[in-house]
Coordinates of C-alpha atoms and ligand atoms in Angstrom, one line a residue:
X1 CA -28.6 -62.4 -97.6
X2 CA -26.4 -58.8 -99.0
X3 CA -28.7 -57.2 -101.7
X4 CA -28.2 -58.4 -104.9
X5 CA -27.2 -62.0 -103.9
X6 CA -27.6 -64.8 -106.4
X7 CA -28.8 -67.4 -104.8
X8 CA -30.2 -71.2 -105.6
X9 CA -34.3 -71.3 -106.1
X10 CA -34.6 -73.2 -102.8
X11 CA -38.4 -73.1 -101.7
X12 CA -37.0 -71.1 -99.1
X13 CA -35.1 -68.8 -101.2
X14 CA -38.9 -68.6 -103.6
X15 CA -40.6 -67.8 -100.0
X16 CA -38.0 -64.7 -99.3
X17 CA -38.3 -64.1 -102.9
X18 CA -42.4 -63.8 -102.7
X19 CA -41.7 -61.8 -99.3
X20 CA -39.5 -59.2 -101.0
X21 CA -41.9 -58.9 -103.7
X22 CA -45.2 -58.0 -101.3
X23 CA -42.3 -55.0 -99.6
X24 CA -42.3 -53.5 -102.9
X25 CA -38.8 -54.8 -104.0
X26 CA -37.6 -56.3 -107.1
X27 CA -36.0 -59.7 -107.6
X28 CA -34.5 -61.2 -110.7
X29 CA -36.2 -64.5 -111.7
X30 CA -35.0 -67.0 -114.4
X31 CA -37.8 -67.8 -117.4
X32 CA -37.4 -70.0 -120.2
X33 CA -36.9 -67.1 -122.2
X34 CA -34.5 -64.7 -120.8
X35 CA -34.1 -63.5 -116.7
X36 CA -36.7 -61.4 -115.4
X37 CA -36.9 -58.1 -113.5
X38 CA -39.8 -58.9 -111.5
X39 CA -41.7 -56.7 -109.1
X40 CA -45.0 -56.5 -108.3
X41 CA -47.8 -55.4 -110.7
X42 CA -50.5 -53.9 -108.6
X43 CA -47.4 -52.0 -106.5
X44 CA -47.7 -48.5 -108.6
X45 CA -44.5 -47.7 -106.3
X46 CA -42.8 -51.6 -106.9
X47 CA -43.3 -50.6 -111.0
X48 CA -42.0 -47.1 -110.8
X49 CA -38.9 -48.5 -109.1
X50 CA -38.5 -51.3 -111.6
X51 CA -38.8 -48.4 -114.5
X52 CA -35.7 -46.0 -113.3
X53 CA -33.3 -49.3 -112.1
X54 CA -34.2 -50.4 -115.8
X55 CA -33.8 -47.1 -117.2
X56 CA -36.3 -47.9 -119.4
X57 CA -38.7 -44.8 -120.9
X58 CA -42.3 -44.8 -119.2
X59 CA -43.8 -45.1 -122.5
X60 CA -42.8 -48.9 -123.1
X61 CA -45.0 -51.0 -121.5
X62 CA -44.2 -54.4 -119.4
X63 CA -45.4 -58.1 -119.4
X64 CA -47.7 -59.2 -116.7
X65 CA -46.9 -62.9 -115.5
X66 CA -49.3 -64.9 -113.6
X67 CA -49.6 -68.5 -112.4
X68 CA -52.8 -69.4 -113.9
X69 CA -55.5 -69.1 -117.0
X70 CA -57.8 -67.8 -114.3
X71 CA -55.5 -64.9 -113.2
X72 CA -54.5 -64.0 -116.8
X73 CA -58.4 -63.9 -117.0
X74 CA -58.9 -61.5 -114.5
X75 CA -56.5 -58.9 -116.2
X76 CA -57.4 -59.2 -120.0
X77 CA -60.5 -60.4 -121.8
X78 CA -60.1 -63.6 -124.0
X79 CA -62.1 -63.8 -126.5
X80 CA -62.1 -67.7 -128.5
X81 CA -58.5 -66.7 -130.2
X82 CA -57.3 -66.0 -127.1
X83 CA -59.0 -69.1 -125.3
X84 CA -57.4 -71.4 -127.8
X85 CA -53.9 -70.1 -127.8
X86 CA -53.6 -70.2 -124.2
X87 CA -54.7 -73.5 -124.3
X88 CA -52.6 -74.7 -126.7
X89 CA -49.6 -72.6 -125.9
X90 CA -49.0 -71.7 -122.1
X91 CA -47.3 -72.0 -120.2
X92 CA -44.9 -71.0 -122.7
X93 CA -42.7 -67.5 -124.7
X94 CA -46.0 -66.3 -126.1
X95 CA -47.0 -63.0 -124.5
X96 CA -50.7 -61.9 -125.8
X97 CA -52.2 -58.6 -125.9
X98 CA -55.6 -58.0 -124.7
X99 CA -58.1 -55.4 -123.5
X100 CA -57.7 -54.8 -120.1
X101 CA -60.7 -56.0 -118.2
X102 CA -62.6 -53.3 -115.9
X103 CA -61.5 -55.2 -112.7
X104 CA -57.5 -55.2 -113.5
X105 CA -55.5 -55.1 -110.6
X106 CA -52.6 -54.4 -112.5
X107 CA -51.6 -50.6 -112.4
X108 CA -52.1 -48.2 -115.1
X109 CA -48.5 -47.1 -115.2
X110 CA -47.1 -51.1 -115.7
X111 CA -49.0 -50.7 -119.3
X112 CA -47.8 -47.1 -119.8
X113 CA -51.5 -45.9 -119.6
X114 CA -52.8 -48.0 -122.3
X115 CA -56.2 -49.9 -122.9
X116 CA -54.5 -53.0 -123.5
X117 CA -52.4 -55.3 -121.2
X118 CA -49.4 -57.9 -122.0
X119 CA -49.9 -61.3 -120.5
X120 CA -47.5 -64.5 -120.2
X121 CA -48.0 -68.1 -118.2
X122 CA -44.1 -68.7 -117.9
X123 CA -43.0 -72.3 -118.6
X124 CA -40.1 -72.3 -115.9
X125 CA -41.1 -74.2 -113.2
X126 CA -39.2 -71.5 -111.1
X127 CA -40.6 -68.4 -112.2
X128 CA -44.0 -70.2 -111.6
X129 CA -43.3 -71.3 -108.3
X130 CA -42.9 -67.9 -107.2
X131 CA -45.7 -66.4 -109.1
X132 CA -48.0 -69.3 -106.9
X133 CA -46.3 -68.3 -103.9
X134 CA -46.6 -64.8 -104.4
X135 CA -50.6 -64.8 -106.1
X136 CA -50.6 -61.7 -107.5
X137 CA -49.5 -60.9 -111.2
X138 CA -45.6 -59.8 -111.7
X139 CA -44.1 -57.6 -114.2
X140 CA -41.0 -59.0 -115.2
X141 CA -38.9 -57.4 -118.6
X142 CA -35.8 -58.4 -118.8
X143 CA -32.9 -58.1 -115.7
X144 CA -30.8 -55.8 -117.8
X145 CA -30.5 -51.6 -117.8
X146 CA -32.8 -50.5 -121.1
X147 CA -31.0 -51.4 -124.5
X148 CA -28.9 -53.5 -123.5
X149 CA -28.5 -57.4 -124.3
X150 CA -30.5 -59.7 -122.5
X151 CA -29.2 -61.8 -119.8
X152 CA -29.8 -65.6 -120.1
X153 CA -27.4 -65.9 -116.5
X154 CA -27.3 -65.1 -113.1
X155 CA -24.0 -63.7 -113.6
X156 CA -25.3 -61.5 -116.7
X157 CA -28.1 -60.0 -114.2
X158 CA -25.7 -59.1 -111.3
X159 CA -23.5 -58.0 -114.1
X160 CA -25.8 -55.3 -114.9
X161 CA -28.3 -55.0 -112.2
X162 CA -26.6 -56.8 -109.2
X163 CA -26.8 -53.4 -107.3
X164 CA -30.6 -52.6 -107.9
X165 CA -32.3 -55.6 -106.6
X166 CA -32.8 -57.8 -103.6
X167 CA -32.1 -61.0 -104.5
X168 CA -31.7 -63.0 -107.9
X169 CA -32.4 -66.4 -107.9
X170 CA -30.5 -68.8 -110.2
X171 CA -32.3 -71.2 -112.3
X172 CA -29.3 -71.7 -114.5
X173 CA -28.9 -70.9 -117.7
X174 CA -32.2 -69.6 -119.8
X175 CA -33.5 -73.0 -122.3
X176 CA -35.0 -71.1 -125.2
X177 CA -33.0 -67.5 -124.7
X178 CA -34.8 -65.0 -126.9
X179 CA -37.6 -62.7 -125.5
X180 CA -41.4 -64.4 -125.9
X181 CA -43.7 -63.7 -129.2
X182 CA -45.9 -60.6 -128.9
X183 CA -48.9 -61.1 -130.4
X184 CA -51.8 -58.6 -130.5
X185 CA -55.2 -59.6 -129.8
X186 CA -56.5 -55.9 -129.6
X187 CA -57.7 -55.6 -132.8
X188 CA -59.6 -58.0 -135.6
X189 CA -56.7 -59.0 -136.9
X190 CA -53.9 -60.9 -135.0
X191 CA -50.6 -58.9 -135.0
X192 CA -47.4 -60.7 -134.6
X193 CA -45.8 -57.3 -132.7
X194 CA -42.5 -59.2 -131.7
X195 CA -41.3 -62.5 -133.1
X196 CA -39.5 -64.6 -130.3
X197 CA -39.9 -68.3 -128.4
X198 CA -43.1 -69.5 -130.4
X199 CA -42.8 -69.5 -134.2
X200 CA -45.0 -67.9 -136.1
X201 CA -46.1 -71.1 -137.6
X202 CA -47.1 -72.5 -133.9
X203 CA -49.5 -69.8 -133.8
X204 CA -50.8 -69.7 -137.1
X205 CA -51.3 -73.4 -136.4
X206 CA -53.9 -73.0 -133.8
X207 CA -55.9 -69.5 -135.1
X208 CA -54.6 -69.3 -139.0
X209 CA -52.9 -66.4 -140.4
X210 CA -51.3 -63.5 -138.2
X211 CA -50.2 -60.1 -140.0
X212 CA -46.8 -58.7 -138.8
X213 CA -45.8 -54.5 -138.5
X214 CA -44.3 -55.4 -141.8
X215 CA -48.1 -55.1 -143.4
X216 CA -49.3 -51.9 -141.5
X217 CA -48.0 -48.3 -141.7
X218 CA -45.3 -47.2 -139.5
X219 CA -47.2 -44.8 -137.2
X220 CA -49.8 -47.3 -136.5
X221 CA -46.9 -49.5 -135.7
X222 CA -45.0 -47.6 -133.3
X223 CA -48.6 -46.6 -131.8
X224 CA -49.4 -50.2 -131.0
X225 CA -46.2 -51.3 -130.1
X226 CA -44.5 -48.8 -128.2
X227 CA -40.9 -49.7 -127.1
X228 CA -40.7 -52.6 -130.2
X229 CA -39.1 -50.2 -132.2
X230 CA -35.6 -48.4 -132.4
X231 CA -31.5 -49.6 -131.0
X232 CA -32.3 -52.4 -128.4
X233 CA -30.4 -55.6 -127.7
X234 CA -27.2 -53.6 -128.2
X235 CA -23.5 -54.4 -127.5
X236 CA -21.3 -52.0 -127.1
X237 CA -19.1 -52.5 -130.0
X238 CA -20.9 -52.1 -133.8
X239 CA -22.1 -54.9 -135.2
X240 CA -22.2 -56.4 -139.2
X241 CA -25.0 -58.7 -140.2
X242 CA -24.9 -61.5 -142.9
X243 CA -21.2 -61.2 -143.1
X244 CA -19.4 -63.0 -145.8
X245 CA -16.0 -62.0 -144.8
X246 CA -14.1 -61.2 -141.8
X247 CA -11.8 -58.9 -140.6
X248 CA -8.2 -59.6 -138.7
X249 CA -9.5 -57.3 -135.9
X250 CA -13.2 -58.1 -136.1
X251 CA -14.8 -60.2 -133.5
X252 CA -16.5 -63.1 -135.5
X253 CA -20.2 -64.8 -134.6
X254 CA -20.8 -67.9 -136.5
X255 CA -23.6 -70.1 -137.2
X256 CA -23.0 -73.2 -139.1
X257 CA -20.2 -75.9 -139.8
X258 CA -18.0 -73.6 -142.1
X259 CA -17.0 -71.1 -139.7
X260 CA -15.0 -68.0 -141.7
X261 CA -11.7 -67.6 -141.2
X262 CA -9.2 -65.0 -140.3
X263 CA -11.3 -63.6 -137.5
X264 CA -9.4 -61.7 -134.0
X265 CA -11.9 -63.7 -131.9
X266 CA -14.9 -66.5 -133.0
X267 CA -17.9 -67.7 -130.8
X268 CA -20.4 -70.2 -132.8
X269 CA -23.5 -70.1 -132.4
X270 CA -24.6 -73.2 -133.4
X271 CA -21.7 -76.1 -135.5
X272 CA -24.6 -78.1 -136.7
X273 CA -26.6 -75.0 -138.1
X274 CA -29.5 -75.7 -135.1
X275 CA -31.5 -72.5 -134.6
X276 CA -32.6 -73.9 -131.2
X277 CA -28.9 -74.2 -130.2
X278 CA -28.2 -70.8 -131.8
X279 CA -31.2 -68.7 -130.0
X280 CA -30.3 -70.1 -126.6
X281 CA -27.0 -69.1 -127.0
X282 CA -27.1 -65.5 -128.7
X283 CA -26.7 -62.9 -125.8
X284 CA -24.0 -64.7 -124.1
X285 CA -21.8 -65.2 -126.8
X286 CA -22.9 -61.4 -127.7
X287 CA -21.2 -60.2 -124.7
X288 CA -18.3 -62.5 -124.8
X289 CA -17.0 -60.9 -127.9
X290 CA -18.5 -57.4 -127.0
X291 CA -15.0 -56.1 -125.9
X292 CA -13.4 -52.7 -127.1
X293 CA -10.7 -54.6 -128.1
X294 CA -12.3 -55.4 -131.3
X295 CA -13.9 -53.1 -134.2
X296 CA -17.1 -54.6 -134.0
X297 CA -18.6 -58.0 -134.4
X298 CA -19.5 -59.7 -137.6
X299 CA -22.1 -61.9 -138.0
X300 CA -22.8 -64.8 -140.3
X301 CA -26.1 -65.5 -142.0
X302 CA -28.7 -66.5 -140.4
X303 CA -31.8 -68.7 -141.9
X304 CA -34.6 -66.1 -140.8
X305 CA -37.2 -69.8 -140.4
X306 CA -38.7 -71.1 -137.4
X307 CA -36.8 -69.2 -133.9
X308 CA -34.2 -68.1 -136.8
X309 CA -37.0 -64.6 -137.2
X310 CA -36.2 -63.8 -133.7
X311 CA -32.6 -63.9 -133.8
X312 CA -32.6 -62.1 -136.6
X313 CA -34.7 -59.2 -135.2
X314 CA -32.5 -59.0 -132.5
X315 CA -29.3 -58.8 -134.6
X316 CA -31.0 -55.9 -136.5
X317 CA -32.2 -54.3 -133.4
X318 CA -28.5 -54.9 -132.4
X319 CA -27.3 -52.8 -135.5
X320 CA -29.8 -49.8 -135.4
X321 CA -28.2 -46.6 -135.5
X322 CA -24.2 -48.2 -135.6
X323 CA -23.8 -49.8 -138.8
X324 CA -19.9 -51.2 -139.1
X325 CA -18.9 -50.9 -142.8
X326 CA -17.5 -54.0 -143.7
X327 CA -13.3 -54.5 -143.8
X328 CA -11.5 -52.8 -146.0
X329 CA -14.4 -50.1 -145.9
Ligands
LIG1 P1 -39.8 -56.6 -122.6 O1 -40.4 -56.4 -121.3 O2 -38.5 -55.8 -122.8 O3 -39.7 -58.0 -123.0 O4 -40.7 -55.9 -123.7 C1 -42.1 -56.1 -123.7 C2 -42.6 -55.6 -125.0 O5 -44.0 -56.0 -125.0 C3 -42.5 -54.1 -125.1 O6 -41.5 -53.8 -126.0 C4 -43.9 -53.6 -125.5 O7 -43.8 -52.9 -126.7 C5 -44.7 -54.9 -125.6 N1 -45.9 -54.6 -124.9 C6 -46.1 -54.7 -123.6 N2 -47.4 -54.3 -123.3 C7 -48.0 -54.0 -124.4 C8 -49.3 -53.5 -124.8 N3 -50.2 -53.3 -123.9 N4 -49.5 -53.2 -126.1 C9 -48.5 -53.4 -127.0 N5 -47.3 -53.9 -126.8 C10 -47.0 -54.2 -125.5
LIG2 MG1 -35.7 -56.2 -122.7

């Protein structure tokens, strides 16, 4: 197999997979959420790799994944809010944040030296047949260079990382494609760091009200969430939120059954106005019209309920830094 191959998740292709891992290599994975960059997480060598093919700063610090409730407990202590949403919620996009326990295999540097350690069961049945065949925790951020859109493809990965790693294995398209919730279990207070593939109402559900970095000061936030803030999830080409016109040489993304008009290229994200539809479908239509050819993209409203707050933080992630002044403007 040439580096970089994309390849069907065969149990023979998850056995190479799990081999290339234990050598120290990374290996793209699906997830329900978005493709990973997996290596492994007690490889200090395997994570600084994973850190320059990203690009991404050393200070932003990477999920764990692991197979079981058992391994997650190993790395980070649960106390009975972290007990019950495990239960209730993984395998699943909910990533918690817990004290690292004294025996954590997982190296320092895969947490950018912090007390505190991200940790996701993955629902794809893929991803979690190689993290059984493997046994050992994986960090896996997204399978793109650092700010860039996520890939929910094969094709998006070798698109932008096809070069850097051994092998991606193709599970298709990603089911729920936005990132997984951060929550923070760190302090007395739960803190909703990232909103993403569990609402905040799922959560709230099974342990009662969360805060968000909307109700605490902004050094404490970008203290306890390195890497959540700032340009992420960035095309190329500028983009305009909550658009209510469009331009003759603006790309157009829609969400809804009353498209706008007049646009030099349209991708909807979802005809019926479903934000399910909409969140699986957000980075790849993002790239599709993410073409110089056009003066940014301009995006319709989007109802910020349910999956709809994670889109949303995306977009504005998306905008940070490169506003594009509406037409005319
Ligand atoms: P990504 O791998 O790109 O999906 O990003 C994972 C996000 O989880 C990062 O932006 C981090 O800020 C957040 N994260 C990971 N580990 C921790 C941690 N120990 N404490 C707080 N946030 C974390
Ligand atoms: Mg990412």
């Amino acid at each position: 197999m040439t580096a970089g191959a994309i390849v069907p998740p065969t149990p023979a292709a998850i056995a190479h997979a799990a081999r290339l891992l234990g050598e120290g290599r990374l290996v793209a994975i699906p997830t329900e959420t978005v493709y990973g960059l997996a290596a492994d997480a007690t490889d200090d060598r395997a994570v600084g790799v994973l850190f320059t093919a990203k690009g991404r700063p050393a200070a932003n610090p990477l999920i764990v994944h692991v197979a079981t409730l058992d391994a997650a407990r190993a790395l980070g202590r649960f106390d009975a809010r972290a007990e019950r949403l495990a239960l209730a919620l993984w395998p699943g996009p909910l990533t918690l944040v817990l004290a690292r326990t004294a025996a954590c295999a997982v190296v320092p540097r895969a947490s950018a030296g912090l007390a505190t350690i991200a940790l996701r069961i993955p629902a794809d049945p893929v991803a979690r047949a190689l993290l059984a065949a493997f046994g050992k925790p994986v960090v896996a951020p997204s399978a793109n260079r650092s700010g860039e859109v996520s890939p929910t493809t094969a094709a998006h990965v070798a698109a932008s990382l096809g070069d850097r790693v051994a092998l991606i294995l193709d599970g298709g398209p990603c089911p729920v494609g936005v990132e997984s919730t951060v929550l923070s279990l760190a302090g007395p207070v739960p803190l909703l760091l990232r909103p993403g593939g569990v609402t905040r109402a799922a959560i709230e559900a099974v342990i009662g009200p969360v805060a968000t970095l909307a109700d605490v000061p902004d050094s404490d936030a970008a203290r306890t969430s390195p890497g959540l803030l700032g340009r992420h999830y960035a095309p190329h080409i500028p983009v305009r939120l909550d658009a209510t016109s469009v331009g003759p040489d603006e790309a157009l993304l829609a969400f809804g059954p009353r498209p706008l008009g007049g646009a030099a290229a349209a991708r909807n994200l979802s005809a019926t106005g479903d934000l399910a539809e909409a969140a699986r479908n957000l980075f790849a239509m993002l790239r599709e019209l993410d073409s110089p050819a056009y003066r940014g993209i301009a995006v319709m409203p989007i109802p910020a309920t349910g999956i709809g707050a994670a889109i949303n933080d995306r977009l504005k992630r998306a905008t940070a830094d490169a506003a594009l002044p509406p037409p005319g403007h």
